[in-house]
mmCIF file of C-alpha atoms (C1' of nucleotides) in Angstrom:
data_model
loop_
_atom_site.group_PDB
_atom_site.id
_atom_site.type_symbol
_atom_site.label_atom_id
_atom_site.label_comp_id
_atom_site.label_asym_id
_atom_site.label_seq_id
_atom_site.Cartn_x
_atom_site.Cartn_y
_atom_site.Cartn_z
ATOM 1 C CA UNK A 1 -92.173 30.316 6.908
ATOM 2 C CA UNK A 2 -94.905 31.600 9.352
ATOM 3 C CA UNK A 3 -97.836 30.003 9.622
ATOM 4 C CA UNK A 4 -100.890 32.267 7.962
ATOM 5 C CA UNK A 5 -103.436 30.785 10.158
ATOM 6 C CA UNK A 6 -101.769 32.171 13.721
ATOM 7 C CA UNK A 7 -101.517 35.889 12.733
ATOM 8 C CA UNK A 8 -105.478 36.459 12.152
ATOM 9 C CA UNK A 9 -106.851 39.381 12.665
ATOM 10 C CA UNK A 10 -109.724 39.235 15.300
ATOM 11 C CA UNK A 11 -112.490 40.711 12.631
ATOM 12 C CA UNK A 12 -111.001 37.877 10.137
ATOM 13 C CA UNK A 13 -111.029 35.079 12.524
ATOM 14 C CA UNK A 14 -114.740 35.589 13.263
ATOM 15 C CA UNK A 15 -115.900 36.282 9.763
ATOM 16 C CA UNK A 16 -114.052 33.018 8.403
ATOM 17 C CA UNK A 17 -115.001 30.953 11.739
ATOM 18 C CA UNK A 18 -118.233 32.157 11.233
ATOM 19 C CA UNK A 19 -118.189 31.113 6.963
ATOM 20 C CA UNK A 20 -116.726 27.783 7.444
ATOM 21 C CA UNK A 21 -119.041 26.748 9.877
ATOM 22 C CA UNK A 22 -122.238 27.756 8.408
ATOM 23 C CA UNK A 23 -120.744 26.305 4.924
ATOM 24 C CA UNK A 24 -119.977 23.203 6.886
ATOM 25 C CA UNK A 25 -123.613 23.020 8.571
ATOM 26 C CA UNK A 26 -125.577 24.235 5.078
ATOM 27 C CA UNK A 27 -123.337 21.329 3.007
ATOM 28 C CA UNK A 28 -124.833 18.428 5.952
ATOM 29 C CA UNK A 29 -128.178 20.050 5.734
ATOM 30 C CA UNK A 30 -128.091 19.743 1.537
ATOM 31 C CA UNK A 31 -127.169 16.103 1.975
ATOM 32 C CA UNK A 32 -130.132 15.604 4.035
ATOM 33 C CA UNK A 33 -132.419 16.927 1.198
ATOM 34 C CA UNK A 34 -132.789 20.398 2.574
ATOM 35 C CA UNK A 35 -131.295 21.950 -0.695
ATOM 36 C CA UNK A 36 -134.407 23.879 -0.716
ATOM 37 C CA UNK A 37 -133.449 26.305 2.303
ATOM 38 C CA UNK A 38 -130.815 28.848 3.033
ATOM 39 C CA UNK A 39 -129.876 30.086 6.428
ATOM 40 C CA UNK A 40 -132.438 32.366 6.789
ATOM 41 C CA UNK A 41 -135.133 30.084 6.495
ATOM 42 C CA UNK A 42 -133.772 28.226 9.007
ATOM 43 C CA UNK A 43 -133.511 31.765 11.234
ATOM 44 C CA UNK A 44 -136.754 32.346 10.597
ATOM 45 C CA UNK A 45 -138.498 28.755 11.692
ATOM 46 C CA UNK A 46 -136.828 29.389 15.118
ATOM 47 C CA UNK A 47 -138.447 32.844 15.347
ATOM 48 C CA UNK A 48 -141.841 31.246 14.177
ATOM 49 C CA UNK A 49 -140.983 28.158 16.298
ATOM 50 C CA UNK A 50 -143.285 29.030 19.334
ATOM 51 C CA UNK A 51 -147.046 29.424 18.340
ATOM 52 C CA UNK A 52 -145.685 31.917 15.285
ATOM 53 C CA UNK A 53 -145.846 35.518 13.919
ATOM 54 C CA UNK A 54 -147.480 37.363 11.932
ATOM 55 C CA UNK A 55 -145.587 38.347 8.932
ATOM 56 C CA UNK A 56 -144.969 42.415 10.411
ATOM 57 C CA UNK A 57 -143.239 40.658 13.495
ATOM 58 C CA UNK A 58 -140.822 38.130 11.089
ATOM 59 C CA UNK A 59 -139.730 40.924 9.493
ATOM 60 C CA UNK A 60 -138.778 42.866 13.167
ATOM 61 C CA UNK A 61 -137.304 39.544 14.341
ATOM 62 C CA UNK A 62 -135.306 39.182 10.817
ATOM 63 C CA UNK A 63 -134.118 42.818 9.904
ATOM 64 C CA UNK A 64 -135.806 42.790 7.174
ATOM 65 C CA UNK A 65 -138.695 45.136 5.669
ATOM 66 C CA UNK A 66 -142.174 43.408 5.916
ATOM 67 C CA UNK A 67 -142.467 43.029 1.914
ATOM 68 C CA UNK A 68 -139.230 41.008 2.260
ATOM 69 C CA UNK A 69 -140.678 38.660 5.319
ATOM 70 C CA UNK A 70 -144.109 37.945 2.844
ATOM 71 C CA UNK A 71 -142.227 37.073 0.210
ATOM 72 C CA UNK A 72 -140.423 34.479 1.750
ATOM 73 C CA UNK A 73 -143.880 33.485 3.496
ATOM 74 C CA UNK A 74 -144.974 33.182 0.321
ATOM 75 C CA UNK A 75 -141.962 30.772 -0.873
ATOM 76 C CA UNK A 76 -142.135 28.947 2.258
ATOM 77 C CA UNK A 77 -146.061 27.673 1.812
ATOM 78 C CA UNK A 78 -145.045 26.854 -1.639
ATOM 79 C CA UNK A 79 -142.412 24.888 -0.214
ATOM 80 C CA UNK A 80 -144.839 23.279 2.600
ATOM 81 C CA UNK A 81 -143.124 24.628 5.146
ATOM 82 C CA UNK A 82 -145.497 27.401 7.279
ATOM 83 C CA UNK A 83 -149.182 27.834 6.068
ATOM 84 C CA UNK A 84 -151.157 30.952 7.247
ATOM 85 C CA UNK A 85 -153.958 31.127 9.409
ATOM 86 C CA UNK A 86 -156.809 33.598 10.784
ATOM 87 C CA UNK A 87 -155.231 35.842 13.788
ATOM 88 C CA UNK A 88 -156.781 35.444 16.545
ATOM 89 C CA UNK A 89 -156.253 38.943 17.603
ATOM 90 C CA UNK A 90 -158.671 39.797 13.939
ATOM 91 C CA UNK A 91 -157.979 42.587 12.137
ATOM 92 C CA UNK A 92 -156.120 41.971 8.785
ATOM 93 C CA UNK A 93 -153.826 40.025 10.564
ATOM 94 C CA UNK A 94 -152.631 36.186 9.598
ATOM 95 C CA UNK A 95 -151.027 33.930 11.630
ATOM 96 C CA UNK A 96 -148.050 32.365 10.122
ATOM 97 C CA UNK A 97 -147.447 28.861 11.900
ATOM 98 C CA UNK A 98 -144.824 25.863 11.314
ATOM 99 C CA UNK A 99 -145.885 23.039 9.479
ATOM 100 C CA UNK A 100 -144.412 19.145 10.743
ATOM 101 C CA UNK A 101 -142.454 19.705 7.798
ATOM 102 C CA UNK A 102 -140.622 22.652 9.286
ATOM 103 C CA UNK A 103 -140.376 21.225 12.510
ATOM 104 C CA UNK A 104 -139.380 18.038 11.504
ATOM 105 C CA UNK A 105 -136.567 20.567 9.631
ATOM 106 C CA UNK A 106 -135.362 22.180 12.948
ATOM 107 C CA UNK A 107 -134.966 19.004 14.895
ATOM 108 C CA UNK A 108 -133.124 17.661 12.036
ATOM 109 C CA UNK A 109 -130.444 20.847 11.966
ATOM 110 C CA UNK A 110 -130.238 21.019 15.486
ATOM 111 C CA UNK A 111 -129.020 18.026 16.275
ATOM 112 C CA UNK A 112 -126.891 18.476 12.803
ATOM 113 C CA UNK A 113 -125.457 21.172 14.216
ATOM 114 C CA UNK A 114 -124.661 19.771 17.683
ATOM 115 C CA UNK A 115 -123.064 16.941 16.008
ATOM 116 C CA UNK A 116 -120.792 19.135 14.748
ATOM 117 C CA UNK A 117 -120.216 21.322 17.709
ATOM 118 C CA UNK A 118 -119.313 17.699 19.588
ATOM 119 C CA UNK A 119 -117.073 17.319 16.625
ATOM 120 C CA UNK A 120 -115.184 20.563 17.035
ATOM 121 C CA UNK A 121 -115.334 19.846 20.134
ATOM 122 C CA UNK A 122 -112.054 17.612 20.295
ATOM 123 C CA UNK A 123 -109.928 20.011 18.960
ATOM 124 C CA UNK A 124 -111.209 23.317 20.533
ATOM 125 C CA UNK A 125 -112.588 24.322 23.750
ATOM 126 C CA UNK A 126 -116.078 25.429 22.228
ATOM 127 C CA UNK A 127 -118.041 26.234 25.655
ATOM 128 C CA UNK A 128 -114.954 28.657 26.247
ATOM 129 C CA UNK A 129 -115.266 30.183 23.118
ATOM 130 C CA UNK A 130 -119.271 30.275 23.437
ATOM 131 C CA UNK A 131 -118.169 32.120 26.841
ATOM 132 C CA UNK A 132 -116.331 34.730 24.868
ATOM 133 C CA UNK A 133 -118.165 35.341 22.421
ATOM 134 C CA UNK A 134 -120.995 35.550 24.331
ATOM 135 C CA UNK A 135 -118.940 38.632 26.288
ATOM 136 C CA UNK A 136 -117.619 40.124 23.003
ATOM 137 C CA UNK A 137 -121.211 40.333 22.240
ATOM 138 C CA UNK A 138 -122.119 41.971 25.569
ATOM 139 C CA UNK A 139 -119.636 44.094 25.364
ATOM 140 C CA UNK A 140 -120.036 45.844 22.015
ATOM 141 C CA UNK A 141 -123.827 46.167 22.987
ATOM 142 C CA UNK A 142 -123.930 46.912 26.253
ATOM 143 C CA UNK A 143 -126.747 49.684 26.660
ATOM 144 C CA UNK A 144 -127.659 49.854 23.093
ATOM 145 C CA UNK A 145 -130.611 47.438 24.067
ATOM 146 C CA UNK A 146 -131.634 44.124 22.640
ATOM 147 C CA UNK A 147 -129.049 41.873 19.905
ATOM 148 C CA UNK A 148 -129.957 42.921 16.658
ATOM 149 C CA UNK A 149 -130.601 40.244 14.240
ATOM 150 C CA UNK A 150 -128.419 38.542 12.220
ATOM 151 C CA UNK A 151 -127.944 39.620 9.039
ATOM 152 C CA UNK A 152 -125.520 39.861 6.196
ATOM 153 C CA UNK A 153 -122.872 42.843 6.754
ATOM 154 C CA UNK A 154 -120.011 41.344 4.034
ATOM 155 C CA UNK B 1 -135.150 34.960 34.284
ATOM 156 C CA UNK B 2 -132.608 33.188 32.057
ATOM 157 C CA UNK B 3 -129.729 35.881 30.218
ATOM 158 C CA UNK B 4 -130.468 35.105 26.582
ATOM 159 C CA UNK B 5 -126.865 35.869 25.703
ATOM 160 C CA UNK B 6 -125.322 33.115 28.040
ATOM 161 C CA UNK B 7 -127.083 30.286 25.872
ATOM 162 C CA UNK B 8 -125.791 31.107 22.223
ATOM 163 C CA UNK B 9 -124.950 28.986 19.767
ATOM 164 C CA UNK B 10 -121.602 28.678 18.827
ATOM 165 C CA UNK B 11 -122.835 29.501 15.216
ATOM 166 C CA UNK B 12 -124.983 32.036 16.205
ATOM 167 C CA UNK B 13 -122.478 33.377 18.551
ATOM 168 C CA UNK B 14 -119.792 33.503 15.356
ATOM 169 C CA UNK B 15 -122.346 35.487 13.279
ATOM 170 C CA UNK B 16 -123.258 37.759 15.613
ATOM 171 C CA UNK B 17 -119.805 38.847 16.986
ATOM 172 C CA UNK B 18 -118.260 39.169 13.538
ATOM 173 C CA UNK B 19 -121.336 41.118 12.418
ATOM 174 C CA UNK B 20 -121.006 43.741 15.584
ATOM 175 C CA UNK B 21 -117.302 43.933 15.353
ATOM 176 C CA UNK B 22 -117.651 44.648 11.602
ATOM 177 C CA UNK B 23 -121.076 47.063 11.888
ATOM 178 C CA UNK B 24 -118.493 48.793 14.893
ATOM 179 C CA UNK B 25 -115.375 49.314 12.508
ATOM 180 C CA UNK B 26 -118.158 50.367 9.421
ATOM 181 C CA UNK B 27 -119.130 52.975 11.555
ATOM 182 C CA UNK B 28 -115.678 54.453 12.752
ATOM 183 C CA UNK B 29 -114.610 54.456 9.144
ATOM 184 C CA UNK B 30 -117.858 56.303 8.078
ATOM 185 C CA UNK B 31 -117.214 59.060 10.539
ATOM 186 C CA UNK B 32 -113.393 59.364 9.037
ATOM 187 C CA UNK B 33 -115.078 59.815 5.771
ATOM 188 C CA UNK B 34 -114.868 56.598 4.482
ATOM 189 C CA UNK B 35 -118.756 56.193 3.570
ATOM 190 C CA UNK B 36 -117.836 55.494 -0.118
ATOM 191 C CA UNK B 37 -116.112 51.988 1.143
ATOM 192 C CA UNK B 38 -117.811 48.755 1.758
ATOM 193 C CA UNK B 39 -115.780 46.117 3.914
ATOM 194 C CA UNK B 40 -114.888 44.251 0.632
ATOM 195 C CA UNK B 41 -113.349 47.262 -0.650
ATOM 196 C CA UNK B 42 -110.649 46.993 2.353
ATOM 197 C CA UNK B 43 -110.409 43.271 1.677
ATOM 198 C CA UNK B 44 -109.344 43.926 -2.147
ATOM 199 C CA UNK B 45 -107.064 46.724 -0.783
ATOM 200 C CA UNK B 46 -105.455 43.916 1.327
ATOM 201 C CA UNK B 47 -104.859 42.010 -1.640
ATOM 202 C CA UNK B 48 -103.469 44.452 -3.331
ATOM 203 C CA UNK B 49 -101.324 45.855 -1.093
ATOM 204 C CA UNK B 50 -97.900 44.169 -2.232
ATOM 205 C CA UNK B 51 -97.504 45.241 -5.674
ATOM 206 C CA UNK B 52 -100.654 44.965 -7.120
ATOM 207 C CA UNK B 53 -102.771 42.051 -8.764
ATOM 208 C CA UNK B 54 -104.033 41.598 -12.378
ATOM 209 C CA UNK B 55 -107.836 41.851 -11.870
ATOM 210 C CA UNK B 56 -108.510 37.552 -12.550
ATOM 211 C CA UNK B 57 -106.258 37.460 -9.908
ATOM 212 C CA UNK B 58 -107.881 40.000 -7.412
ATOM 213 C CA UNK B 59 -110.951 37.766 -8.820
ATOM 214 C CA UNK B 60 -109.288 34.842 -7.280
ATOM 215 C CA UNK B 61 -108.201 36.323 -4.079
ATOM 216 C CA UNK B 62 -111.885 37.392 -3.204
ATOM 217 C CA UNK B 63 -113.874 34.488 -4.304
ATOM 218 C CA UNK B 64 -115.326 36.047 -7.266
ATOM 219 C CA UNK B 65 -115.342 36.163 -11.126
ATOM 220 C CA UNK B 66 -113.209 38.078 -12.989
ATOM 221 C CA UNK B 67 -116.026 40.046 -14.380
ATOM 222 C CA UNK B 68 -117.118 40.728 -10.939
ATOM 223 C CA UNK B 69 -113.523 41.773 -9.954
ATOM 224 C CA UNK B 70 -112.893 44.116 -13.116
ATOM 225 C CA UNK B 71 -116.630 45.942 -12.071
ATOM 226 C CA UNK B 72 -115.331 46.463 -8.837
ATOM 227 C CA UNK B 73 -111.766 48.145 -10.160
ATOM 228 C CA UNK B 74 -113.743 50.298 -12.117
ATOM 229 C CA UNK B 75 -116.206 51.575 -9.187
ATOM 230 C CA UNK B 76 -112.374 51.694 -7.167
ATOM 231 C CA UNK B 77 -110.493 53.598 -9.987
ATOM 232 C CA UNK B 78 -113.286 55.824 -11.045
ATOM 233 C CA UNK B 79 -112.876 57.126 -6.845
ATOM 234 C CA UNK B 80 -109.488 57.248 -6.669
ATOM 235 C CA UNK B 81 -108.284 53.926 -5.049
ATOM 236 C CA UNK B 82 -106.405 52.259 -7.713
ATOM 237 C CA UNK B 83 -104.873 52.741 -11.336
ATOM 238 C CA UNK B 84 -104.419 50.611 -13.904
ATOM 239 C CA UNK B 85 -100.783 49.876 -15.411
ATOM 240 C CA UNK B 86 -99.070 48.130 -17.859
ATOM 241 C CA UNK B 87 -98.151 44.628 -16.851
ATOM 242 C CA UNK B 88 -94.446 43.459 -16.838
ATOM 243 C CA UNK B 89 -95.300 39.988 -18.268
ATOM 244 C CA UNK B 90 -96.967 42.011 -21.023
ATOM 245 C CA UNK B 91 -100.752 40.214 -22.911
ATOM 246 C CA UNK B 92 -103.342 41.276 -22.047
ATOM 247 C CA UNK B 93 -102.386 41.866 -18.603
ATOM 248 C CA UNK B 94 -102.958 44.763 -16.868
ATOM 249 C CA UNK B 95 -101.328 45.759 -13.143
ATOM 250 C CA UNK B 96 -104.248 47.224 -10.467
ATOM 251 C CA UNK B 97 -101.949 49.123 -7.965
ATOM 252 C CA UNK B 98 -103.190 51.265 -5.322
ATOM 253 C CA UNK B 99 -103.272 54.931 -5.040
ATOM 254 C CA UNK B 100 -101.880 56.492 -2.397
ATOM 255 C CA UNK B 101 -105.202 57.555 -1.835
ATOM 256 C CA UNK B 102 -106.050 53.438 -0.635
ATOM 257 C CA UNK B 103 -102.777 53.509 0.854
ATOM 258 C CA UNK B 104 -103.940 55.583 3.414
ATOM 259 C CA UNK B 105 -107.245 54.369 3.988
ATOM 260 C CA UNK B 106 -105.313 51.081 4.361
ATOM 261 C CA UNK B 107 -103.283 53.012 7.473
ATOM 262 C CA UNK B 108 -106.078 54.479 8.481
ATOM 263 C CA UNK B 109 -108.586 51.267 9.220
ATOM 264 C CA UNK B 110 -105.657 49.348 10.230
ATOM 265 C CA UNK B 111 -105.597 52.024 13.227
ATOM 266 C CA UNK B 112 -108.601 51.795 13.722
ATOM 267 C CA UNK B 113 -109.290 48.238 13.884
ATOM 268 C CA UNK B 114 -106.467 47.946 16.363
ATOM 269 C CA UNK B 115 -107.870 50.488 18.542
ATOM 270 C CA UNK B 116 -111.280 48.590 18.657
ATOM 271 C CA UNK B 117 -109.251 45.703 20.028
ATOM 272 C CA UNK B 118 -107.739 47.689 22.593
ATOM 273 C CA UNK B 119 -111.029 48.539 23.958
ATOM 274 C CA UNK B 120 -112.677 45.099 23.503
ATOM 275 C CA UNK B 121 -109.763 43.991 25.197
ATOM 276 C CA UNK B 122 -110.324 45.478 28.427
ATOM 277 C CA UNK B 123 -113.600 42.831 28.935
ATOM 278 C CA UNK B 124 -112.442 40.114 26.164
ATOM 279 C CA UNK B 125 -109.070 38.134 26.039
ATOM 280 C CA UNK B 126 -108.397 39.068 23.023
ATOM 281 C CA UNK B 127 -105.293 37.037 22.148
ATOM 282 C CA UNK B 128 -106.778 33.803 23.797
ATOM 283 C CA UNK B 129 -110.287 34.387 21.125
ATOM 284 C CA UNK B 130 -107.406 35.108 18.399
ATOM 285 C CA UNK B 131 -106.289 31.381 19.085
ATOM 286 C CA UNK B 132 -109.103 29.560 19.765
ATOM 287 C CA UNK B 133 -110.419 30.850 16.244
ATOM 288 C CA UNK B 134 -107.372 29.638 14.331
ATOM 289 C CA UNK B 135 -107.841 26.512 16.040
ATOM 290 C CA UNK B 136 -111.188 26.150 14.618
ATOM 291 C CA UNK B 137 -110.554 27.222 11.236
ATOM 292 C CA UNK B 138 -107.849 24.590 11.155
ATOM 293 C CA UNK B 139 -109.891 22.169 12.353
ATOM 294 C CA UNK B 140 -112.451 22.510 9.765
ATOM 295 C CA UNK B 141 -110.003 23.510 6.758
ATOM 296 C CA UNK B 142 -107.287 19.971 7.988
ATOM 297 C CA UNK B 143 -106.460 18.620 4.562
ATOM 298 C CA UNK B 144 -108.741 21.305 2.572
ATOM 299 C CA UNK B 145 -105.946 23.337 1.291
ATOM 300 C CA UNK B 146 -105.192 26.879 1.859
ATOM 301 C CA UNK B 147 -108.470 29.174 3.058
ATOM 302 C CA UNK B 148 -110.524 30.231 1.154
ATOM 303 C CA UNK B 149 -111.600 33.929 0.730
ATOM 304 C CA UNK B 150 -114.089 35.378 3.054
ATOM 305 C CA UNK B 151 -117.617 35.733 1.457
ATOM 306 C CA UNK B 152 -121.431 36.474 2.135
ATOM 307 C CA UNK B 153 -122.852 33.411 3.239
ATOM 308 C CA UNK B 154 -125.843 34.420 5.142
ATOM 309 C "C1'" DG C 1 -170.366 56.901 9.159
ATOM 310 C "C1'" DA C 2 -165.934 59.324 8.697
ATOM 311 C "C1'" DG C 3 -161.408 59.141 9.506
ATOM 312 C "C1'" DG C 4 -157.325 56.990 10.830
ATOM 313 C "C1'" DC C 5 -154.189 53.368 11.865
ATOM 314 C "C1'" DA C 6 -151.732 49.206 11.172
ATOM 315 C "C1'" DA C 7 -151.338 44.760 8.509
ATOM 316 C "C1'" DG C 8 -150.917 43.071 4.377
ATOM 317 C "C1'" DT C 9 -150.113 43.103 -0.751
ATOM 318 C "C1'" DA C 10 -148.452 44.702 -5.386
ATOM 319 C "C1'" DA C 11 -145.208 46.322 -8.387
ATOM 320 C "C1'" DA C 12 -141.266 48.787 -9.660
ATOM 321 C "C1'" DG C 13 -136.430 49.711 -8.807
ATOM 322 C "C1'" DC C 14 -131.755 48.911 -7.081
ATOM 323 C "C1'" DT C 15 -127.400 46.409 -5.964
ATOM 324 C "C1'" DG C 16 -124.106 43.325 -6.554
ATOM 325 C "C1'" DG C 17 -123.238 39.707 -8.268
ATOM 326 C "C1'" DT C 18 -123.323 35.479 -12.403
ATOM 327 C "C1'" DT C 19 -123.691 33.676 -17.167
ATOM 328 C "C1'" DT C 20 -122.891 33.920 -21.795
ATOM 329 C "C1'" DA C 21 -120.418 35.681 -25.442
ATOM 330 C "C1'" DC C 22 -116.959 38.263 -27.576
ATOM 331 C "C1'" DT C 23 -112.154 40.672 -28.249
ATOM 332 C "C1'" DT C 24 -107.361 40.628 -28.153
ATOM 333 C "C1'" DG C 25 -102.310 40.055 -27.193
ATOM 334 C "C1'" DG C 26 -98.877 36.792 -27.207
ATOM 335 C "C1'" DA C 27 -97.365 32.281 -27.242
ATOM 336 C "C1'" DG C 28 -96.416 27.525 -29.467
ATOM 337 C "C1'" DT C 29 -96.203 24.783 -33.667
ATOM 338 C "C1'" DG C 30 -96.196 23.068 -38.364
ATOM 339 C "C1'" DC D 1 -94.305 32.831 -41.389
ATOM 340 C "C1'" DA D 2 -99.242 31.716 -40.929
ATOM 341 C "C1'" DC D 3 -102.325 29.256 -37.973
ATOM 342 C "C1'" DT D 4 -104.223 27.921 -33.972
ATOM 343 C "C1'" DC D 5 -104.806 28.258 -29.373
ATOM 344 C "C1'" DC D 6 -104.945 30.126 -24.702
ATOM 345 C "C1'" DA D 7 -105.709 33.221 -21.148
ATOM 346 C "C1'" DA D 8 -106.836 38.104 -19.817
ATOM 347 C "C1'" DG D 9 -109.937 41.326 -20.279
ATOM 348 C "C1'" DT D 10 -114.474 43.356 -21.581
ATOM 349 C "C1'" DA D 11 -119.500 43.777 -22.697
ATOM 350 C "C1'" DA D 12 -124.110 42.925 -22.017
ATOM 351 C "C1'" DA D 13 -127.878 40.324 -20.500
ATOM 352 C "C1'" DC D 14 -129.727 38.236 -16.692
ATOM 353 C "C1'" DC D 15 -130.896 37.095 -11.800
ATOM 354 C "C1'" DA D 16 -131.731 36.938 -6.617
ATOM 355 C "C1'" DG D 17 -132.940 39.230 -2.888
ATOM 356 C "C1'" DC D 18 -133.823 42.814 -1.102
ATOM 357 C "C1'" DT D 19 -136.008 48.190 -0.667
ATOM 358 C "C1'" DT D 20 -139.099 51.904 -2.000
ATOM 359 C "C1'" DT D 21 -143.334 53.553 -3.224
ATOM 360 C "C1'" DA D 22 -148.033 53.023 -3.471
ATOM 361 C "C1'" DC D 23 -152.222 50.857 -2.660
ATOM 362 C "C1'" DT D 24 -155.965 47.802 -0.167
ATOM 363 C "C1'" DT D 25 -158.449 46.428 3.741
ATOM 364 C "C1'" DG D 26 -160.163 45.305 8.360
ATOM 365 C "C1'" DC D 27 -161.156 47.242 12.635
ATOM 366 C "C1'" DC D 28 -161.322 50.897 16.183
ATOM 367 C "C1'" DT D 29 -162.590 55.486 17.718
ATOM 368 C "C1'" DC D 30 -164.951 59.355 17.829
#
DNA sequence: GAGGCAAGTAAAGCTGGTTTACTTGGAGTG
DNA sequence: CACTCCAAGTAAACCAGCTTTACTTGCCTC
């Protein structure tokens, strides 16, 4: 009896590397209290991480249309966790900044998540995988300009 | 000037390779005239390969519910990829079989996935990757039971 | 001060699922 | 044999998370 597990295919070995994972980290993050959030939001607070965007340039750095990025705006300063200011560039443009909340939330799932990279860590070689990966990725892009963002593709 | 790609996350490095590798094989099946398929399309047509599933347990197989499942056979049958037959153990059961219609689709991607890996293989070691993922996913499923079917998580 | 552009907002629509509720064929059981 | 029960399948309403379409508004330019 073979062993299922040794026979992926490459496209099913990232997608279910990928799942587990991210189910892993999300299931941590709920037990801290951050039932509230999805991945995304936590995709987007690293995009608004440094000084922050307006809502036109979330939606660029997320994929997503900029009706899409204000809505979640919207649900995330219900949720205390941007709040929109005056650009300073004027115009009808509004600064969408971090609150400590939020950043309080990304040093929280970033050391989460190198917890469990240091846990993988004794059973797999993760800086060689990051290394291959990160080479998969340059390879499948090379010359078709910036990475995308992430989105869903399932 | 620091390359951004050489400082991924191993997460973010997961996402992003499965979502290029997939977005790459999308786009070769389009141009064979496959535009009517999403990727969980060739999943189900996985499952269904070896004899055929009742549709609660195609439900099973992809990690959603049976109504879900029997939605999707419809969309499937009403294009040609399966048919609906009598089941052997009789009830209420009903066999979903593939045409030969999916049968060749199911040639056809399988082709072309391996031809993708080829190429990525001249820059990517693709067997060592292949490994190092199935030692992840075991190291995350250990003790979970069997693995459980790939689904949107983003 | 007229026009245009880009940011933002509003509302409707679409997709792909879930939830709730029902139908139905074939057991098992007295 | 009649009754009950179970599991498969189906139907319809609902829902989340987006897109599409359409509008508002602040500023810049001429």
């Amino acid at each position: 009896m073979e062993d299922p597990v040794e026979r992926l295919e490459l496209l099913f070995g990232l997608g279910l590397s990928f799942q587990l994972v991210l189910t892993e980290f999300v299931r941590r993050l709920d037990a801290l209290g951050y039932e509230d959030l999805r991945p995304v939001h936590g995709y987007a607070f690293q995009a608004l991480r440094w000084g922050g965007l307006t809502s036109t340039e979330l939606a660029g750095r997320l994929g997503v249309t900029k009706q899409a990025a204000g809505q979640m705006i919207d649900e995330l300063e219900r949720k205390g966790y941007v709040s929109r200011h005056p650009h300073p560039d004027g115009g009808r443009r509004r600064l969408v900044v971090l609150t400590d909340k939020a950043q309080r939330h990304l040093a929280v799932a970033g050391e989460t998540l190198h917890a469990l990279e240091r846990e993988l860590g004794e059973k797999v070689d993760v800086p060689a995988l990051r290394d291959q990966l990160a080479t998969l990725i340059k390879t499948l892009q090379d010359g078709k300009g910036p990475l995308p963002p992430l989105r869903p593709v399932w």
